[in-house]
Coordinates of C-alpha atoms and ligand atoms in Angstrom, one line a residue:
M1 CA 96.2 121.7 40.9
S2 CA 99.8 122.6 40.6
R3 CA 102.2 119.8 41.2
Q4 CA 103.5 121.4 44.2
S5 CA 100.2 121.8 46.1
F6 CA 99.4 118.2 45.1
T7 CA 102.6 117.1 46.9
V8 CA 101.6 119.1 50.0
F9 CA 98.2 117.5 49.9
V10 CA 99.6 114.1 49.8
F11 CA 102.0 114.8 52.6
L12 CA 99.2 116.2 54.8
A13 CA 97.0 113.2 54.1
A14 CA 99.9 110.9 55.1
A15 CA 100.5 112.9 58.2
A16 CA 96.8 112.7 59.1
I17 CA 96.8 109.0 58.7
G18 CA 100.1 108.7 60.7
A19 CA 98.4 110.5 63.6
T20 CA 95.6 108.0 64.0
E21 CA 97.4 104.8 62.7
P22 CA 98.3 102.8 65.8
K23 CA 101.2 101.0 64.1
S24 CA 103.4 104.0 64.3
V25 CA 103.4 104.0 68.1
T26 CA 106.4 102.5 69.8
F27 CA 107.5 102.0 73.3
S28 CA 110.7 103.9 73.0
K29 CA 109.4 107.0 71.4
D30 CA 105.8 107.3 72.6
V31 CA 105.2 105.1 75.6
L32 CA 108.2 105.5 77.8
P33 CA 107.9 109.3 78.1
I34 CA 104.2 108.8 79.6
L35 CA 105.4 106.0 81.9
Q36 CA 108.1 108.2 83.2
N37 CA 105.7 111.1 84.0
R38 CA 102.8 109.2 85.2
C39 CA 103.6 105.7 86.4
Q40 CA 107.2 105.1 87.4
Q41 CA 107.0 106.9 90.8
C42 CA 105.2 103.8 91.9
H43 CA 106.1 101.2 89.3
R44 CA 109.8 100.8 89.9
P45 CA 111.7 98.4 92.1
G46 CA 111.2 99.0 95.9
E47 CA 108.0 101.1 95.4
A48 CA 104.4 100.4 96.1
A49 CA 103.5 98.7 92.8
P50 CA 104.2 95.1 92.3
M51 CA 105.7 95.4 88.9
S52 CA 108.3 97.8 87.3
F53 CA 107.6 99.9 84.2
L54 CA 111.3 101.1 83.8
T55 CA 112.2 99.0 80.7
Y56 CA 110.6 97.6 77.6
K57 CA 111.2 94.2 78.8
E58 CA 109.5 94.7 82.1
T59 CA 106.5 96.6 80.6
R60 CA 105.8 94.4 77.5
P61 CA 104.0 91.6 79.3
W62 CA 101.6 94.2 80.9
A63 CA 100.6 96.0 77.7
K64 CA 96.9 94.5 77.7
A65 CA 96.6 95.1 81.5
I66 CA 97.8 98.7 81.1
K67 CA 95.2 99.3 78.3
N68 CA 92.4 97.8 80.5
A69 CA 93.5 99.7 83.5
L70 CA 93.4 103.0 81.7
L71 CA 90.1 102.3 80.0
R72 CA 88.5 101.1 83.4
K73 CA 90.2 104.1 84.9
T74 CA 91.7 102.0 87.8
M75 CA 95.1 103.4 87.2
P76 CA 96.7 105.7 88.1
P77 CA 94.9 105.9 91.4
W78 CA 92.7 109.0 91.4
F79 CA 89.1 109.0 92.5
A80 CA 87.8 112.6 92.3
D81 CA 84.8 113.3 90.1
P82 CA 86.3 115.7 87.4
N83 CA 83.1 117.8 87.5
H84 CA 84.0 119.3 90.8
G85 CA 87.3 121.1 91.7
S86 CA 90.6 121.4 90.1
F87 CA 93.5 119.7 91.8
A88 CA 97.2 120.5 91.7
N89 CA 98.1 116.8 92.3
D90 CA 95.7 115.4 89.7
R91 CA 97.1 112.1 88.4
R92 CA 94.7 111.6 85.5
L93 CA 96.1 111.0 82.1
S94 CA 95.1 113.3 79.2
Q95 CA 93.0 111.8 76.5
S96 CA 96.0 111.8 74.1
E97 CA 98.1 109.9 76.7
I98 CA 95.5 107.4 77.1
D99 CA 95.2 107.0 73.4
T100 CA 98.8 106.5 72.8
L101 CA 99.1 103.7 75.4
V102 CA 95.9 102.0 74.1
A103 CA 97.2 102.3 70.5
W104 CA 100.5 100.7 71.6
A105 CA 98.8 97.8 73.3
D106 CA 96.6 97.3 70.3
S107 CA 99.5 97.2 67.8
N108 CA 101.7 94.4 69.2
A109 CA 103.3 96.6 71.8
R110 CA 106.4 97.2 69.9
E111 CA 109.7 98.4 71.1
G112 CA 110.8 100.5 68.2
N113 CA 114.1 102.1 68.0
P114 CA 115.9 102.3 71.5
K115 CA 117.7 105.4 70.2
D116 CA 114.3 107.1 70.3
A117 CA 114.0 106.6 74.1
P118 CA 114.4 109.5 76.6
A119 CA 117.1 109.1 79.2
P120 CA 116.0 107.1 82.2
V121 CA 114.8 109.2 85.1
T122 CA 117.2 109.1 88.0
Y123 CA 115.4 108.4 91.2
S124 CA 117.3 109.6 94.3
D125 CA 116.7 108.0 97.6
G126 CA 117.4 111.2 99.4
W127 CA 115.0 113.7 101.0
T128 CA 112.8 115.6 98.4
I129 CA 112.4 118.5 100.8
G130 CA 116.1 119.4 100.7
K131 CA 118.4 118.9 103.8
P132 CA 116.3 118.6 106.9
D133 CA 117.2 121.0 109.8
V134 CA 116.1 118.1 112.1
I135 CA 115.6 114.4 111.7
F136 CA 113.6 112.2 113.9
E137 CA 113.8 108.3 113.7
M138 CA 111.9 105.4 115.3
R139 CA 113.8 104.4 118.4
D140 CA 113.8 100.7 117.3
E141 CA 113.4 98.6 114.2
Y142 CA 109.9 97.4 113.9
K143 CA 109.5 93.7 113.2
I144 CA 107.0 92.9 110.4
P145 CA 105.9 89.2 110.3
A146 CA 105.9 87.3 107.0
S147 CA 102.1 87.1 106.9
G148 CA 98.8 87.9 108.8
A149 CA 96.9 91.1 109.7
I150 CA 99.0 93.7 111.6
D151 CA 97.4 96.2 114.0
Y152 CA 98.1 99.8 113.5
A153 CA 101.2 100.7 115.6
Y154 CA 101.5 104.1 117.2
I155 CA 105.0 105.4 118.0
V156 CA 105.6 108.5 120.1
I157 CA 108.7 110.6 119.3
P158 CA 109.4 113.5 121.6
T159 CA 110.6 116.5 119.7
N160 CA 112.3 118.1 122.8
F161 CA 111.8 121.6 121.0
T162 CA 112.5 124.1 123.6
E163 CA 110.7 126.8 121.6
D164 CA 107.9 127.0 119.2
K165 CA 108.9 126.0 115.7
W166 CA 107.6 126.8 112.3
A167 CA 108.0 123.9 110.0
E168 CA 108.0 124.9 106.3
R169 CA 108.4 121.3 104.9
I170 CA 107.9 118.0 106.7
E171 CA 108.7 114.7 105.0
V172 CA 108.2 111.1 106.1
R173 CA 110.7 108.7 104.7
P174 CA 109.7 105.2 105.1
G175 CA 112.5 102.6 106.0
N176 CA 110.8 99.8 104.2
R177 CA 108.3 100.9 101.5
G178 CA 107.5 97.3 100.5
V179 CA 105.6 96.8 103.9
L180 CA 104.1 100.3 104.4
H181 CA 100.5 101.0 103.5
H182 CA 100.8 104.4 105.1
I183 CA 102.3 106.6 107.9
L184 CA 100.5 109.5 109.5
V185 CA 102.3 112.0 111.5
Q186 CA 100.6 113.9 114.2
S187 CA 101.9 116.6 116.5
R188 CA 100.6 116.6 120.1
A189 CA 101.0 119.7 122.1
P190 CA 102.3 119.3 125.6
G191 CA 99.7 118.3 128.2
V192 CA 97.1 117.1 125.7
P193 CA 95.6 114.0 127.2
F194 CA 95.6 111.9 123.9
M195 CA 97.3 108.5 123.5
T196 CA 98.6 108.7 127.0
E197 CA 99.1 105.0 127.3
A198 CA 101.8 105.1 124.5
K199 CA 105.3 105.3 125.9
P200 CA 107.9 107.2 124.0
G201 CA 109.6 104.9 121.4
V202 CA 107.5 101.8 122.2
P203 CA 105.0 100.8 119.6
F204 CA 101.4 100.8 121.0
S205 CA 98.5 99.2 119.4
P206 CA 95.2 100.3 121.0
T207 CA 92.6 97.5 121.2
P208 CA 88.8 98.0 121.1
A209 CA 88.6 96.9 124.7
K210 CA 90.9 99.7 125.8
I211 CA 88.9 102.2 123.8
A212 CA 85.7 101.1 125.4
N213 CA 87.3 101.5 128.8
G214 CA 87.8 105.1 128.3
D215 CA 91.2 105.2 126.5
D216 CA 91.2 108.4 124.4
T217 CA 92.7 106.8 121.2
G218 CA 89.4 106.5 119.4
R219 CA 88.2 109.9 119.9
G220 CA 88.5 112.7 117.0
F221 CA 88.0 115.5 119.7
F222 CA 91.6 116.3 120.0
F223 CA 91.8 116.7 116.1
R224 CA 89.4 119.6 116.0
L225 CA 90.8 123.0 115.4
G226 CA 92.6 124.1 118.5
G227 CA 92.3 120.7 120.1
G228 CA 96.0 120.3 120.4
V229 CA 96.7 117.2 118.1
E230 CA 97.2 118.0 114.4
M231 CA 98.1 115.8 111.3
V232 CA 101.3 117.5 110.1
S233 CA 102.5 115.0 107.4
S234 CA 102.0 111.6 106.0
Y235 CA 103.4 109.0 103.7
H236 CA 101.3 107.0 101.1
P237 CA 102.6 105.1 98.1
G238 CA 103.2 107.7 95.4
G239 CA 102.2 110.6 97.6
D240 CA 104.2 113.8 97.6
A241 CA 105.9 115.2 100.6
S242 CA 104.5 118.5 101.5
D243 CA 101.6 120.7 101.0
M244 CA 103.0 124.1 102.0
R245 CA 103.0 127.1 99.6
P246 CA 105.4 130.0 99.7
G247 CA 104.9 132.1 103.0
Q248 CA 103.3 129.2 104.9
A249 CA 104.3 126.9 107.6
R250 CA 103.0 124.6 110.3
L251 CA 103.4 125.4 113.9
I252 CA 104.9 122.8 116.2
K253 CA 104.7 124.0 119.9
A254 CA 107.6 123.8 122.2
G255 CA 107.5 120.3 124.0
S256 CA 105.4 118.7 121.4
D257 CA 105.6 115.0 120.6
L258 CA 105.2 113.5 117.1
I259 CA 103.0 110.5 117.0
L260 CA 103.5 108.2 114.2
Q261 CA 100.5 105.9 113.0
M262 CA 102.0 103.1 111.2
H263 CA 100.1 100.8 109.0
Y264 CA 102.2 97.9 108.0
T265 CA 101.2 95.1 105.6
A266 CA 102.9 91.7 105.4
N267 CA 104.4 90.9 102.1
G268 CA 105.6 87.3 102.4
K269 CA 108.8 87.5 104.3
E270 CA 109.7 88.6 107.8
T271 CA 111.4 92.1 107.7
T272 CA 111.9 95.2 109.6
D273 CA 111.1 98.9 109.3
R274 CA 112.7 102.0 110.8
S275 CA 111.2 105.2 109.4
R276 CA 112.1 108.8 109.7
I277 CA 110.7 112.3 109.7
G278 CA 112.7 115.2 108.4
I279 CA 111.8 118.9 109.0
V280 CA 113.0 122.0 107.3
F281 CA 112.3 125.2 109.4
A282 CA 111.0 128.4 108.0
R283 CA 113.8 130.9 107.5
K284 CA 111.7 133.8 108.4
P285 CA 108.3 134.1 110.1
P286 CA 105.4 132.8 107.8
K287 CA 102.6 135.0 106.8
E288 CA 100.2 132.1 107.0
R289 CA 99.8 129.0 109.3
V290 CA 98.6 125.8 107.8
V291 CA 96.4 123.9 110.2
N292 CA 94.8 120.5 109.8
T293 CA 91.4 119.6 111.1
F294 CA 89.1 116.7 111.2
I295 CA 85.4 116.9 110.1
G296 CA 83.9 113.7 111.3
N297 CA 80.8 112.0 112.9
M298 CA 81.8 109.8 115.7
M299 CA 78.1 108.8 116.5
L300 CA 77.7 106.9 113.1
R301 CA 75.6 103.8 113.2
I302 CA 75.5 101.8 110.1
P303 CA 72.7 99.3 110.0
P304 CA 73.3 95.7 109.3
N305 CA 72.9 94.6 105.7
D306 CA 72.3 98.3 104.5
P307 CA 73.9 98.7 100.9
N308 CA 73.9 102.4 100.9
A309 CA 73.8 103.8 104.5
E310 CA 74.1 107.6 104.5
V311 CA 76.0 109.4 107.4
V312 CA 76.6 113.2 107.5
A313 CA 79.1 115.3 109.4
R314 CA 79.0 119.2 109.7
L315 CA 81.4 121.9 110.7
P316 CA 80.6 125.6 110.7
I317 CA 83.5 128.0 110.2
Y318 CA 83.6 131.2 112.3
E319 CA 86.5 133.0 110.5
D320 CA 87.6 133.4 107.0
V321 CA 89.9 130.6 106.0
K322 CA 91.7 129.4 102.8
L323 CA 90.9 125.8 102.0
Q324 CA 94.0 124.0 100.6
S325 CA 93.4 120.3 100.6
M326 CA 90.9 117.4 101.6
S327 CA 91.5 113.7 102.4
P328 CA 88.4 111.6 102.7
H329 CA 88.9 108.7 105.3
M330 CA 86.6 105.8 105.8
H331 CA 87.2 102.1 106.4
V332 CA 86.2 98.9 104.3
R333 CA 82.5 99.7 104.2
G334 CA 83.1 103.2 102.8
K335 CA 81.6 103.6 99.4
A336 CA 81.5 107.3 98.5
M337 CA 82.1 110.7 100.0
E338 CA 81.3 114.2 99.1
V339 CA 82.5 117.5 100.6
R340 CA 80.0 120.3 100.3
V341 CA 79.8 123.8 101.6
T342 CA 76.9 126.2 102.1
Y343 CA 78.0 129.8 101.9
P344 CA 76.6 132.5 104.2
D345 CA 74.4 133.7 101.4
G346 CA 72.8 130.2 101.0
R347 CA 74.7 129.2 97.9
K348 CA 75.9 125.6 97.9
E349 CA 78.9 124.0 96.3
T350 CA 80.4 120.6 95.9
L351 CA 84.2 120.9 96.6
L352 CA 85.1 117.3 96.1
N353 CA 83.2 114.2 95.1
V354 CA 84.6 110.7 95.4
P355 CA 81.9 108.6 94.0
K356 CA 83.9 105.3 94.3
Y357 CA 86.0 105.4 97.5
D358 CA 88.7 102.8 97.8
F359 CA 90.2 102.1 101.2
N360 CA 93.4 100.9 99.8
W361 CA 94.1 104.4 98.5
Q362 CA 94.1 107.2 101.0
L363 CA 94.5 110.1 98.8
T364 CA 94.8 113.8 99.5
Y365 CA 93.3 116.1 97.0
R366 CA 95.1 119.4 96.9
L367 CA 93.3 122.4 95.4
R368 CA 95.1 123.9 92.4
D369 CA 94.1 127.3 93.8
P370 CA 93.3 127.5 97.5
K371 CA 89.7 128.7 98.1
V372 CA 88.7 131.4 100.4
L373 CA 85.8 130.4 102.5
P374 CA 84.1 133.3 104.3
K375 CA 83.2 133.1 108.0
G376 CA 79.6 131.6 108.3
T377 CA 80.4 128.8 105.7
Q378 CA 79.0 125.5 106.8
F379 CA 80.8 122.3 105.8
E380 CA 78.7 119.2 105.2
I381 CA 80.5 115.7 104.5
V382 CA 78.1 113.3 103.1
A383 CA 79.3 109.7 103.2
H384 CA 77.8 106.4 101.9
Y385 CA 78.6 103.0 103.3
D386 CA 77.9 99.4 101.9
N387 CA 77.4 97.1 104.7
S388 CA 75.7 94.4 102.6
A389 CA 77.2 91.1 101.5
N390 CA 77.8 92.5 98.0
N391 CA 80.7 94.4 99.5
R392 CA 83.5 91.9 99.1
H393 CA 85.7 93.7 101.8
N394 CA 82.8 93.5 104.4
P395 CA 83.9 91.1 107.2
D396 CA 80.3 90.8 108.6
P397 CA 77.3 92.3 107.0
S398 CA 75.0 91.1 110.0
K399 CA 76.6 93.6 112.4
E400 CA 75.6 97.2 113.2
V401 CA 78.9 99.2 112.7
R402 CA 80.0 101.9 114.9
W403 CA 83.0 104.3 115.1
G404 CA 86.3 102.9 115.8
P405 CA 90.0 103.0 114.7
Q406 CA 90.1 99.2 113.4
T407 CA 89.2 98.6 109.8
W408 CA 86.3 96.3 110.8
E409 CA 84.9 99.4 112.6
E410 CA 84.0 102.6 110.7
M411 CA 85.0 106.2 110.5
L412 CA 83.6 109.3 108.8
A413 CA 86.4 111.6 108.6
A414 CA 87.5 114.3 106.1
W415 CA 91.0 115.7 106.8
I416 CA 91.1 119.4 105.8
D417 CA 94.1 121.7 105.5
F418 CA 93.3 125.4 106.0
A419 CA 95.5 128.4 105.8
I420 CA 94.9 131.1 108.4
P421 CA 96.8 134.3 109.4
A422 CA 100.1 133.1 111.2
G423 CA 99.0 134.7 114.5
M424 CA 95.4 133.5 114.6
D425 CA 94.3 131.0 117.3
P426 CA 92.8 128.1 115.2
G427 CA 90.3 127.4 117.9
L428 CA 88.5 130.6 116.9
V429 CA 87.9 129.1 113.4
A430 CA 85.6 126.4 114.7
H431 CA 84.7 128.2 118.1
S432 CA 85.8 124.9 119.6
K433 CA 84.2 126.0 123.0
K434 CA 80.8 125.7 121.3
V435 CA 81.6 122.6 119.4
E436 CA 82.7 120.9 122.7
A437 CA 79.0 120.9 123.7
T438 CA 78.2 118.2 121.2
P439 CA 78.2 114.8 122.9
E440 CA 81.1 112.5 122.6
P441 CA 80.9 108.8 122.1
Ligands
HEC1 C1 100.5 106.0 93.2 C2 101.1 104.8 92.8 C3 100.8 104.2 91.4 C4 100.8 105.0 90.2 C5 101.2 106.5 90.0 C6 100.4 104.1 89.2 N1 100.3 102.8 89.7 FE1 99.7 101.1 88.7 N2 99.7 100.2 90.4 C7 100.0 100.7 91.8 C8 99.9 99.6 92.7 C9 100.2 99.8 94.2 C10 99.3 98.5 92.1 C11 99.0 97.2 92.6 C12 97.8 97.1 93.5 C13 96.6 97.4 92.6 O1 96.3 96.7 91.7 O2 95.8 98.4 93.1 C14 99.2 98.9 90.7 C15 98.7 98.0 89.8 C16 98.7 98.3 88.3 C17 98.3 97.4 87.3 C18 97.7 96.0 87.5 C19 96.4 96.0 88.1 C20 95.3 96.5 87.1 O3 94.7 97.4 87.5 O4 95.2 95.9 86.0 C21 98.5 98.0 86.1 C22 98.2 97.5 84.7 C23 99.0 99.4 86.4 N3 99.1 99.5 87.7 C24 99.3 100.3 85.4 C25 99.6 101.7 85.8 C26 99.9 102.7 84.8 C27 99.9 102.4 83.2 C28 100.2 103.9 85.4 C29 100.6 105.1 84.9 C30 99.7 105.6 83.8 C31 100.2 103.4 86.8 N4 99.8 102.2 87.0 C32 100.4 104.4 87.8 C33 100.4 101.9 92.0 C34 100.5 103.0 91.0

């Protein structure tokens, strides 16, 4: 062996050891870039997570917890089974990112040389969709108590649109992130008898008694394709603003109202919130209209003490559509959900599998590549519930559980975004006239 190749050999061996040797991992050089990419959108002051990972000092005490959360896959929040579907907003870390953070925790979680650190990311408090053409704001500050459970509050905001509008981007900006579990924004076309008891600007909390007496708030009927009420945007901790792709927009009809569903959680001191919605209109007519629908089963009955009750919801599609995203929704007994389709030729496919559903995280899974589903495709949503005492979130295992908007009642709902040709009546997709024949609760 020549002297030169020997040197090269030694050098390569050292490099190989360096790659697996945990001692070389430092916060500044290796860890911070990963935290910036994957964690800081929630782990910074004022955001959803209770602790900040902006600096070494803040992060160091959490090194072991970070290692455990990554190995147990509890963080970042992402619950889709990787064997089904490929998602544009997938939050999972790569194996090498996980290895780096674990090696750091295992080697005394050292800071290293601060000069190696990337520049801090600047987080603006502005709109992420650009300057909105129109901004809607809650009429009043909403008061959040220091403690206790808070019912969902619905707030109606009239758009006063005098013509139909194509919304290209819609963003919800919470006024007070520290107390917001989520905000859903629904558009209600004029004349649709949904949430009729809610007066514009005045927070409204439906009670089970009102729903039993025929109030319409508990019914998913209006959320069916063409039903007149549509989810158009939402805020969740760490969520992204908008799901539209080039050439797409959502239609908000003249005279529509926006209905905000506010889920507040108390955080120890009395405070207030006043959230806003910004909309950027399409500059030219879109090619495709994005519509949201609900595939649910309002007849569900979950037997007492059943650790694994199965409930199924189905929806046939009567036109070609492009599937863009799916959001499973259940309450505290929800355990798992799978979105399956059967194609017209009989072939079956699982599009999303969430084997361990967590009510605290209402995630939307956006397909990396929108998927064309030919007419004649049948959706089948298979949900499992744990109504046993083993479910630590279960308020009462001895009760049969039925459909309802409160967390102690249940839901089986998958919210689905489809793209259809801009001029098409979304009602045609689900032949809503036929669907209407199914019994209502
Ligand atoms: C979408 C928002 C979000 C993202 C992204 C996120 N976290 Fe969290 N994290 C939270 C929230 C909220 C909590 C507190 C509630 C909880 O424990 O579920 C939390 C709690 C934690 C905890 C303490 C609880 C536990 O499971 O041990 C650790 C450790 C943690 N996160 C690490 C991380 C790391 C590391 C990343 C990035 C790789 C990350 N998180 C990304 C929101 C997020």
